[in-house]
Structure formats: C-alpha cells, structure tokens
Tab-separated table of C-alpha atoms in Angstrom:
chain	number	residue	atom	x	y	z
A	1	MET	CA	176.272	112.596	126.128
A	2	GLN	CA	176.530	110.683	122.875
A	3	PHE	CA	174.996	107.669	124.580
A	4	TYR	CA	172.093	109.872	125.905
A	5	TYR	CA	171.175	111.146	122.433
A	6	LYS	CA	171.462	107.615	121.055
A	7	SER	CA	169.074	106.367	123.722
A	8	ILE	CA	166.548	109.095	122.896
A	9	PHE	CA	166.785	108.246	119.212
A	10	MET	CA	166.244	104.531	119.872
A	11	LYS	CA	163.176	105.194	122.004
A	12	SER	CA	161.692	107.479	119.355
A	13	PHE	CA	162.425	104.921	116.652
A	14	SER	CA	160.789	102.183	118.740
A	15	LEU	CA	157.634	104.244	119.249
A	16	ARG	CA	157.389	104.835	115.504
A	17	ILE	CA	157.778	101.095	114.843
A	18	ILE	CA	155.002	100.302	117.359
A	19	LEU	CA	152.732	102.933	115.839
A	20	PHE	CA	153.439	101.579	112.349
A	21	ILE	CA	152.643	98.003	113.429
A	22	PHE	CA	149.413	99.205	115.084
A	23	LEU	CA	148.315	100.988	111.899
A	24	ILE	CA	149.121	97.957	109.770
A	25	SER	CA	147.141	95.731	112.164
A	26	PHE	CA	144.193	98.125	112.112
A	27	ILE	CA	144.182	98.247	108.317
A	28	GLY	CA	144.471	94.447	108.253
A	29	CYS	CA	141.426	94.104	110.480
A	30	LYS	CA	139.453	96.334	108.133
A	31	GLN	CA	140.580	94.305	105.157
A	32	ASN	CA	139.586	91.078	106.885
A	33	GLY	CA	135.937	92.075	107.000
A	34	GLU	CA	135.244	94.671	109.709
A	35	THR	CA	132.659	97.163	108.488
A	36	SER	CA	132.642	100.742	109.704
A	37	LYS	CA	129.563	102.656	110.800
A	38	ASN	CA	130.035	104.971	107.815
A	39	GLU	CA	130.042	102.007	105.422
A	40	ILE	CA	126.845	100.670	107.004
A	41	ALA	CA	125.144	104.045	106.806
A	42	SER	CA	126.088	104.583	103.158
A	43	SER	CA	125.101	101.157	101.788
A	44	LYS	CA	122.303	101.097	99.243
A	45	ASN	CA	119.035	99.236	99.810
A	46	GLU	CA	118.687	96.551	97.125
A	47	ILE	CA	114.878	96.517	97.206
A	48	ARG	CA	112.998	98.713	94.707
A	49	TYR	CA	109.267	97.984	94.913
A	50	ALA	CA	108.509	96.453	98.327
A	51	LYS	CA	107.729	99.058	100.995
A	52	GLY	CA	108.216	96.845	104.015
A	53	LEU	CA	111.547	95.183	103.155
A	54	GLU	CA	115.111	96.453	103.006
A	55	ILE	CA	118.256	94.441	102.268
A	56	TYR	CA	121.811	95.775	102.581
A	57	LYS	CA	124.774	93.705	101.426
A	58	TYR	CA	128.276	93.786	102.967
A	59	LYS	CA	131.364	91.667	102.890
A	60	GLY	CA	130.587	88.626	104.998
A	61	PHE	CA	127.037	89.533	106.033
A	62	SER	CA	123.752	91.177	105.080
A	63	ILE	CA	121.283	93.327	107.003
A	64	VAL	CA	117.593	92.535	106.470
A	65	LYS	CA	115.067	95.040	107.803
A	66	ILE	CA	111.335	94.383	108.050
A	67	THR	CA	109.953	97.920	108.208
A	68	LYS	CA	106.258	97.074	107.998
A	69	PRO	CA	105.595	93.758	109.753
A	70	TRP	CA	101.887	94.533	110.073
A	71	PRO	CA	99.638	97.446	109.030
A	72	GLY	CA	99.615	100.623	111.087
A	73	THR	CA	102.789	100.000	113.078
A	74	LYS	CA	106.041	101.943	113.317
A	75	GLU	CA	107.798	98.935	114.843
A	76	ASN	CA	110.465	97.269	112.706
A	77	PHE	CA	112.751	94.285	112.943
A	78	THR	CA	116.397	93.911	111.933
A	79	TYR	CA	118.155	90.633	111.220
A	80	ILE	CA	121.801	89.944	110.443
A	81	LEU	CA	122.547	87.171	107.947
A	82	GLN	CA	126.103	86.002	108.606
A	83	GLU	CA	128.120	84.203	105.958
A	84	LYS	CA	130.789	81.632	106.905
A	85	ASN	CA	133.741	83.433	108.531
A	86	GLY	CA	131.889	86.724	108.186
A	87	ILE	CA	132.670	89.342	110.859
A	88	ILE	CA	129.720	91.147	112.433
A	89	PRO	CA	130.495	94.696	113.662
A	90	ASP	CA	129.907	95.304	117.354
A	91	SER	CA	127.210	97.868	116.519
A	92	LEU	CA	125.060	95.098	114.995
A	93	LYS	CA	125.483	92.361	117.605
A	94	GLN	CA	122.317	93.433	119.399
A	95	PHE	CA	120.199	92.028	116.526
A	96	THR	CA	119.219	88.408	115.779
A	97	SER	CA	122.015	86.797	113.770
A	98	ILE	CA	121.414	83.856	111.433
A	99	GLN	CA	124.092	81.739	109.778
A	100	ILE	CA	123.620	81.463	106.017
A	101	PRO	CA	123.066	79.688	103.783
A	102	ILE	CA	120.349	77.991	105.824
A	103	LYS	CA	119.648	74.295	105.291
A	104	SER	CA	116.222	73.864	106.908
A	105	ILE	CA	113.200	76.103	107.374
A	106	VAL	CA	109.672	76.275	108.781
A	107	VAL	CA	107.370	78.752	107.013
A	108	THR	CA	103.871	79.676	108.123
A	109	SER	CA	102.124	81.127	105.068
A	110	THR	CA	101.266	79.454	101.776
A	111	THR	CA	102.592	82.616	100.075
A	112	HIS	CA	106.092	81.537	101.167
A	113	ILE	CA	105.877	78.191	99.330
A	114	PRO	CA	106.260	79.569	95.749
A	115	ALA	CA	109.397	81.521	96.714
A	116	LEU	CA	111.067	78.314	97.933
A	117	GLU	CA	110.064	76.494	94.743
A	118	LEU	CA	111.167	79.299	92.431
A	119	LEU	CA	114.576	79.219	94.150
A	120	GLY	CA	114.736	75.411	93.981
A	121	VAL	CA	115.046	74.958	97.756
A	122	GLU	CA	111.657	73.430	98.563
A	123	ASN	CA	113.387	70.327	99.933
A	124	SER	CA	114.651	72.434	102.853
A	125	LEU	CA	111.061	72.888	104.104
A	126	VAL	CA	110.641	70.731	107.228
A	127	GLY	CA	107.466	72.102	108.797
A	128	PHE	CA	104.279	73.970	107.968
A	129	PRO	CA	101.014	74.764	109.849
A	130	ASN	CA	97.783	73.411	108.359
A	131	THR	CA	99.465	71.558	105.500
A	132	ASN	CA	96.079	70.944	103.816
A	133	TYR	CA	96.130	74.546	102.673
A	134	VAL	CA	99.203	73.942	100.481
A	135	SER	CA	98.157	73.615	96.818
A	136	SER	CA	101.462	73.207	94.963
A	137	GLU	CA	101.852	69.680	93.592
A	138	LYS	CA	105.609	69.781	94.161
A	139	THR	CA	105.374	70.635	97.843
A	140	ARG	CA	102.355	68.387	98.349
A	141	LYS	CA	104.546	65.430	97.305
A	142	LEU	CA	106.999	66.349	100.075
A	143	ILE	CA	104.128	66.567	102.563
A	144	ASP	CA	102.672	63.220	101.484
A	145	ALA	CA	106.141	61.637	101.766
A	146	GLY	CA	106.390	62.803	105.392
A	147	LYS	CA	109.245	65.213	104.705
A	148	VAL	CA	107.215	68.259	105.835
A	149	ARG	CA	105.717	67.918	109.315
A	150	GLU	CA	102.460	69.439	110.528
A	151	VAL	CA	103.292	72.119	113.126
A	152	GLY	CA	99.844	73.202	114.346
A	153	SER	CA	98.258	76.496	113.357
A	154	ASN	CA	99.537	80.029	112.864
A	155	GLU	CA	97.842	81.166	116.086
A	156	SER	CA	99.162	78.224	118.100
A	157	LEU	CA	102.290	76.629	116.652
A	158	ASN	CA	103.317	73.287	118.141
A	159	THR	CA	106.476	74.428	119.923
A	160	GLU	CA	107.471	70.903	120.972
A	161	VAL	CA	107.487	69.627	117.407
A	162	ILE	CA	109.375	72.649	116.075
A	163	ILE	CA	111.969	72.513	118.862
A	164	ASP	CA	112.462	68.841	118.141
A	165	MET	CA	113.053	69.572	114.406
A	166	LYS	CA	115.592	72.339	115.163
A	167	PRO	CA	115.122	74.255	111.875
A	168	ASP	CA	117.747	76.849	111.002
A	169	VAL	CA	115.025	79.492	110.883
A	170	ILE	CA	111.283	79.917	111.369
A	171	VAL	CA	109.646	82.456	109.065
A	172	SER	CA	106.360	83.712	110.473
A	173	PHE	CA	104.181	86.819	110.280
A	174	GLY	CA	102.585	89.004	112.889
A	175	LEU	CA	99.233	90.694	113.264
A	176	ASN	CA	100.537	92.718	116.210
A	177	ASN	CA	103.474	92.770	118.617
A	178	SER	CA	102.060	90.023	120.842
A	179	ASN	CA	102.905	86.422	119.913
A	180	PRO	CA	103.790	84.249	122.928
A	181	THR	CA	104.421	81.205	120.763
A	182	LEU	CA	107.152	82.912	118.750
A	183	ASP	CA	108.573	84.351	121.976
A	184	ASN	CA	108.833	80.842	123.441
A	185	LEU	CA	110.530	79.523	120.295
A	186	GLN	CA	113.120	82.289	120.483
A	187	LYS	CA	113.715	81.641	124.188
A	188	SER	CA	114.434	78.022	123.318
A	189	GLY	CA	117.285	79.198	121.093
A	190	LEU	CA	115.584	78.983	117.689
A	191	LYS	CA	115.823	81.789	115.145
A	192	VAL	CA	112.548	83.479	114.230
A	193	MET	CA	112.042	86.040	111.448
A	194	LEU	CA	108.903	88.017	110.678
A	195	ASN	CA	107.887	88.311	107.036
A	196	GLY	CA	105.640	91.186	105.963
A	197	ASP	CA	104.938	90.277	102.320
A	198	TRP	CA	101.204	90.244	103.035
A	199	THR	CA	101.193	93.986	103.876
A	200	GLU	CA	102.416	95.003	100.399
A	201	GLN	CA	99.863	96.555	98.018
A	202	SER	CA	101.972	96.903	94.875
A	203	PRO	CA	101.817	93.739	92.682
A	204	LEU	CA	105.552	93.865	92.045
A	205	GLY	CA	106.164	94.823	95.700
A	206	LYS	CA	104.694	91.530	96.899
A	207	ALA	CA	106.645	89.541	94.292
A	208	GLU	CA	109.951	91.179	95.279
A	209	TRP	CA	109.879	89.404	98.614
A	210	ILE	CA	111.499	86.437	96.898
A	211	LYS	CA	114.729	88.379	97.614
A	212	PHE	CA	114.046	87.864	101.334
A	213	PHE	CA	114.317	84.128	100.846
A	214	GLY	CA	117.139	84.477	98.368
A	215	ALA	CA	119.218	86.208	101.067
A	216	LEU	CA	118.529	83.386	103.569
A	217	TYR	CA	119.815	80.729	101.168
A	218	GLY	CA	122.729	82.753	99.783
A	219	LEU	CA	120.912	82.771	96.455
A	220	ASP	CA	120.658	86.516	95.974
A	221	SER	CA	121.661	86.335	92.293
A	222	LYS	CA	119.066	83.687	91.548
A	223	ALA	CA	116.333	85.605	93.395
A	224	ASN	CA	117.240	88.748	91.461
A	225	SER	CA	117.117	86.827	88.190
A	226	VAL	CA	113.727	85.236	88.953
A	227	PHE	CA	112.250	88.566	89.995
A	228	LEU	CA	113.642	90.303	86.913
A	229	GLU	CA	111.801	87.823	84.681
A	230	ILE	CA	108.523	88.446	86.537
A	231	GLU	CA	109.059	92.214	86.522
A	232	THR	CA	109.842	92.244	82.809
A	233	ALA	CA	106.801	90.106	81.959
A	234	TYR	CA	104.546	92.299	84.077
A	235	ASN	CA	105.781	95.590	82.651
A	236	THR	CA	105.671	94.276	79.078
A	237	THR	CA	102.048	93.266	79.524
A	238	LEU	CA	101.271	96.557	81.256
A	239	ALA	CA	102.683	98.527	78.304
A	240	LEU	CA	100.549	96.459	75.970
A	241	ALA	CA	97.391	97.199	77.961
A	242	LYS	CA	97.940	100.946	77.871
A	243	LYS	CA	97.153	100.919	74.143
A	244	VAL	CA	93.437	100.258	74.694
A	245	SER	CA	90.872	103.007	74.107
A	246	THR	CA	87.972	101.650	76.166
A	247	LYS	CA	87.748	100.383	79.719
A	248	PRO	CA	85.000	97.964	80.784
A	249	THR	CA	83.277	98.532	84.123
A	250	VAL	CA	84.029	95.974	86.835
A	251	LEU	CA	82.363	94.757	90.043
A	252	CYS	CA	84.183	92.677	92.688
A	253	GLY	CA	83.270	90.701	95.775
A	254	ALA	CA	80.063	89.194	97.105
A	255	MET	CA	77.741	89.189	100.099
A	256	TYR	CA	79.096	88.054	103.446
A	257	GLN	CA	77.093	88.306	106.677
A	258	ASN	CA	74.669	90.859	105.206
A	259	GLN	CA	77.467	93.030	103.840
A	260	TRP	CA	79.091	93.171	100.408
A	261	ASN	CA	82.873	93.554	100.713
A	262	VAL	CA	84.597	95.372	97.847
A	263	PRO	CA	88.369	95.986	97.566
A	264	GLN	CA	89.276	99.585	98.357
A	265	GLY	CA	90.877	101.675	95.651
A	266	GLU	CA	94.464	101.503	96.936
A	267	SER	CA	94.430	97.747	97.558
A	268	TRP	CA	96.478	95.063	95.829
A	269	ALA	CA	93.408	93.750	93.961
A	270	SER	CA	92.314	97.210	92.863
A	271	LEU	CA	95.767	98.081	91.490
A	272	PHE	CA	95.637	94.966	89.272
A	273	LEU	CA	92.290	96.110	87.833
A	274	LYS	CA	93.763	99.541	87.173
A	275	ASP	CA	96.816	98.095	85.424
A	276	ALA	CA	94.546	95.846	83.347
A	277	GLN	CA	92.861	98.983	82.007
A	278	SER	CA	89.430	98.412	83.482
A	279	ASP	CA	87.065	100.839	85.163
A	280	TYR	CA	86.729	99.382	88.656
A	281	LEU	CA	83.636	100.990	90.145
A	282	TRP	CA	85.163	101.497	93.604
A	283	LYS	CA	88.556	102.667	92.418
A	284	ASN	CA	88.204	105.947	94.296
A	285	ALA	CA	87.527	104.334	97.682
A	286	LYS	CA	90.412	105.369	99.915
A	287	GLY	CA	92.218	102.588	101.728
A	288	THR	CA	93.987	99.285	101.169
A	289	GLY	CA	91.552	96.804	102.730
A	290	SER	CA	87.930	95.831	102.127
A	291	LEU	CA	84.969	98.209	102.192
A	292	PRO	CA	81.733	96.657	103.566
A	293	LEU	CA	78.620	98.012	101.872
A	294	PRO	CA	74.906	97.159	101.949
A	295	PHE	CA	73.443	95.321	98.957
A	296	GLU	CA	71.357	98.376	97.979
A	297	VAL	CA	74.475	100.448	97.379
A	298	ILE	CA	76.060	97.709	95.231
A	299	ILE	CA	73.031	97.065	93.049
A	300	GLU	CA	72.496	100.785	92.439
A	301	LYS	CA	76.066	101.323	91.271
A	302	ALA	CA	77.057	98.045	89.694
A	303	GLN	CA	73.884	96.435	88.310
A	304	ASN	CA	75.045	97.121	84.758
A	305	ALA	CA	78.771	96.440	85.284
A	306	ASP	CA	80.368	94.668	82.297
A	307	PHE	CA	82.320	92.140	84.357
A	308	TRP	CA	82.197	90.563	87.819
A	309	ILE	CA	85.565	89.432	89.178
A	310	ALA	CA	86.192	87.230	92.245
A	311	PRO	CA	82.664	86.630	93.603
A	312	GLY	CA	83.841	84.694	96.643
A	313	ASP	CA	84.496	80.936	96.558
A	314	PHE	CA	81.647	79.932	94.283
A	315	SER	CA	82.373	77.375	91.557
A	316	THR	CA	79.273	77.852	89.379
A	317	LEU	CA	76.627	80.472	88.642
A	318	LYS	CA	73.998	78.149	90.096
A	319	GLU	CA	75.892	78.055	93.413
A	320	MET	CA	75.828	81.839	93.386
A	321	SER	CA	72.121	82.165	92.693
A	322	ASP	CA	71.275	79.407	95.171
A	323	SER	CA	73.189	81.338	97.799
A	324	ASN	CA	71.550	84.674	96.934
A	325	PRO	CA	68.844	84.988	94.228
A	326	HIS	CA	69.597	88.729	93.963
A	327	TYR	CA	72.858	87.911	92.189
A	328	LYS	CA	70.782	87.213	89.074
A	329	GLU	CA	69.813	90.888	88.887
A	330	PHE	CA	73.314	91.892	87.707
A	331	ALA	CA	73.996	92.199	83.964
A	332	SER	CA	77.411	90.538	84.359
A	333	PHE	CA	75.648	87.483	85.825
A	334	LYS	CA	72.995	87.422	83.083
A	335	ASN	CA	75.690	87.751	80.401
A	336	LYS	CA	77.891	85.084	82.026
A	337	LYS	CA	80.782	87.420	82.511
A	338	VAL	CA	81.645	86.275	86.005
A	339	TYR	CA	85.185	85.064	86.695
A	340	SER	CA	86.459	83.335	89.821
A	341	TYR	CA	89.748	82.196	91.298
A	342	ALA	CA	88.007	79.355	93.196
A	343	LEU	CA	88.088	76.727	90.452
A	344	ASN	CA	91.862	76.199	90.545
A	345	LYS	CA	92.391	74.176	93.726
A	346	GLY	CA	95.025	71.897	95.169
A	347	ALA	CA	94.527	68.248	96.083
A	348	LYS	CA	93.320	69.117	99.602
A	349	GLY	CA	91.109	72.000	98.568
A	350	GLY	CA	93.534	74.869	98.982
A	351	ILE	CA	93.028	77.658	96.440
A	352	LEU	CA	96.081	78.128	94.237
A	353	TYR	CA	95.371	81.824	93.692
A	354	PHE	CA	95.962	82.657	97.371
A	355	GLU	CA	99.232	80.735	97.351
A	356	LEU	CA	100.850	81.618	94.035
A	357	SER	CA	99.402	84.915	92.812
A	358	PRO	CA	101.522	87.148	95.096
A	359	SER	CA	104.670	85.644	93.530
A	360	ARG	CA	103.330	85.697	89.962
A	361	PRO	CA	101.568	89.040	89.401
A	362	ASP	CA	102.462	88.777	85.718
A	363	LEU	CA	100.032	85.855	85.372
A	364	VAL	CA	97.289	87.674	87.253
A	365	LEU	CA	97.635	90.697	84.996
A	366	LYS	CA	97.588	88.549	81.839
A	367	ASP	CA	94.421	86.796	83.064
A	368	LEU	CA	92.649	90.113	83.610
A	369	ILE	CA	93.717	91.507	80.256
A	370	LYS	CA	92.603	88.252	78.579
A	371	ILE	CA	89.158	88.815	80.164
A	372	PHE	CA	88.851	92.550	79.489
A	373	HIS	CA	90.869	92.926	76.274
A	374	PRO	CA	91.313	89.417	74.773
A	375	GLU	CA	92.655	90.716	71.469
A	376	LEU	CA	95.815	91.921	73.235
A	377	VAL	CA	96.897	88.465	74.469
A	378	PRO	CA	95.310	85.999	72.013
A	379	ASP	CA	97.617	83.103	72.973
A	380	HIS	CA	97.241	83.401	76.735
A	381	GLN	CA	95.265	80.668	78.503
A	382	LEU	CA	93.545	81.750	81.718
A	383	PHE	CA	95.584	80.509	84.667
A	384	PHE	CA	94.104	81.780	87.951
A	385	LEU	CA	90.743	83.202	86.926
A	386	LYS	CA	88.151	80.950	85.278
A	387	LYS	CA	84.777	81.763	83.792
A	388	LEU	CA	81.826	80.490	85.848
A	389	GLU	CA	79.278	78.439	83.954
C-alpha cells in the first residue's frame, strides 16, 4: 500500500515537472521573438500624415501596409520586412517577406530617387526605367558610370535584365491591379513592392514616404530624423505665412488640346497655394486631380489674376505667346508675374521639380511665399519656381 501511494505521488510529481518545463519553453519561445496576435493588433502605426502607408514595428520584423496603391481602390498590399534572425508569426507568413536591410534595389519613379539620396543609400540603386528622366546630379553620376542599368519603361520593364541583376527588391507603382510584368518578376522569385506616394495629396503626406525606404534599409531612425527636419521647416514657414493680411489671386495651368487644365481644390498643388496664403481661383473645385475647362471660362475668371503659377513647360514668355497669343490677354502675363518649374532641369532634360518636390515640400512652400509675400522670407532664393522673362 505504501508503495502504491508512493507511485501515485511520483506520477503526479512527474506530470507537474513536465507541465513546468512546457510553460518555461513556451515563455522562452515568446521571449525569443514570437509575436502574438494581440501584440500585432495593438501595435501603433508610425505614420502620421500619409494616408496610403502604414508601418508597424515589432521585435525582429516590421509590417508595411500600402492601403492606397492607386486612386479609387479598396485593394491593399502587406509586406513583412524581416530582420536577421527575426521570427515571423505563422499568421503573417502568407504575405511577401523581404530580408532587411536590403543591399540592392530597382525603383521605377523619379520621386523615389531623392529618398535614397536623403538616406545616403543611392549607391544601392542598380536599375531604373528611362534613366534620362533622372535629374539629380548625384544619381546621374552613377548612371553615367554604368552603375545603374536601364531597365526599359514603367509599362514594359525589361524582365530579363532585372532577373539577371537579382535586386533585393523592386519598388514599383500601379495604376490598377493588372501588371503582367510585375507578376512575371514575382514568379521568377524576385521581391516586388508597390509604392503609393504619388496618390498622396498632403504635402507632408508625400514627404513622409521616406519612412517606407527607411524601413527597407533598416534606417528608420535616420528616415524619422530627415522627415522631422522637413516637417519642422514646413510648419515654421506655414506659421509665418499665416501672419499676412492680404492674399493675391492666382491662376494655374495652361492650354492643352483645346482645354485648360487647372488643379482641383483638394489636390496637392492646390493645398500648397492655400498654405502659401494665396487666393487660388479654383480652390473650391472638388476633387484631387485636374479640371479641364474651355479657354472662355478661364479668361472670364482669371484675366486679372495677380500671379500665374506653373504654365506648363514653357521657358520664356515669348514661348508662351508663340504657342497661344491669347496668353497675352492676362494681367499676370502683362505684368511679368508668371512663374514656372520648367527652368530647373537635369542634364538630360528631366525637370527637377517633378523629381524632388514631393520629398521637399518645405522648399516648394518657401518658393511660393517668396513669390506672394517676399517680405516674409527675404533671404530665400527661389529653388523650384523661376520667373519667366
């Protein structure tokens, strides 16, 4: 009988030891990097301005969500950025996983170039479509030295060249959910990410996409620091502009195929004009794109506008009037208050404004305030926008 009770005790003790070891092992697994569903659900998005980007940081990995890859879609894309020895939870293994920090990249928009340069990783760029569009002197040197290969066009990337290069990641953008070229690249085993910076309308929202690239290179702190400087400069200038008592009237755009396209009131360009304390004449037009209007509507409303901003790609007032003699009917033209982004070009003719302005909204805002309210920023030299002569 004594032996029987002893046997029962030993079995009970053994079960408790096994249970204890199991609990210790489970806790150890958690401590070694496994992330629970509750932890994933409760993590805070690190993006504040951009509407189409979300980044969530965890021990050993990050989740990057592209929630607005192109306008008017509810489709979104999730990517997992895995650090060395990072453990990805089973619930996330269905998504594309990319090892970080990456060492090589192909990007497909000139707006991606400044982010790489601001982070100091431009040497990792190995391919780009239509390299003539790149304006940056720093990246042009890499192209001229043969370190950045031509990879076709955005609509038809050269898959053979890209597969041969084997970049760690290809950052592209989509106009819809149909892109056979990107599908083929993914089927070949390459990692493809969509970038939706071009869909942002907020000036600071576009600029915040530097954090997307910061996450890819494991340079989150540097990306945050760069963006903070831009954000601070923008908001400081914005606060300065709010002191003005008068707002000059502004016209934008030019004729194209018998229509005059003006930025709609909720667009990126229109928001800059608002922040620069100007009275943009189509500020109440609903929408974020361009509004095509007949010339008669434009001349009736904007003939006496104080300023004319971004009249297409013209370099001189003569080019404008040669193209359309009716341009001379506007007071802003007569008074030589026409300012264009087209004069600041790269070595191959690419316009710097299209490339750099999304990353440096602080410079765009300062340019506009220098034009509309020069007394507020007396030391600022126009960077993107130049006066047409």
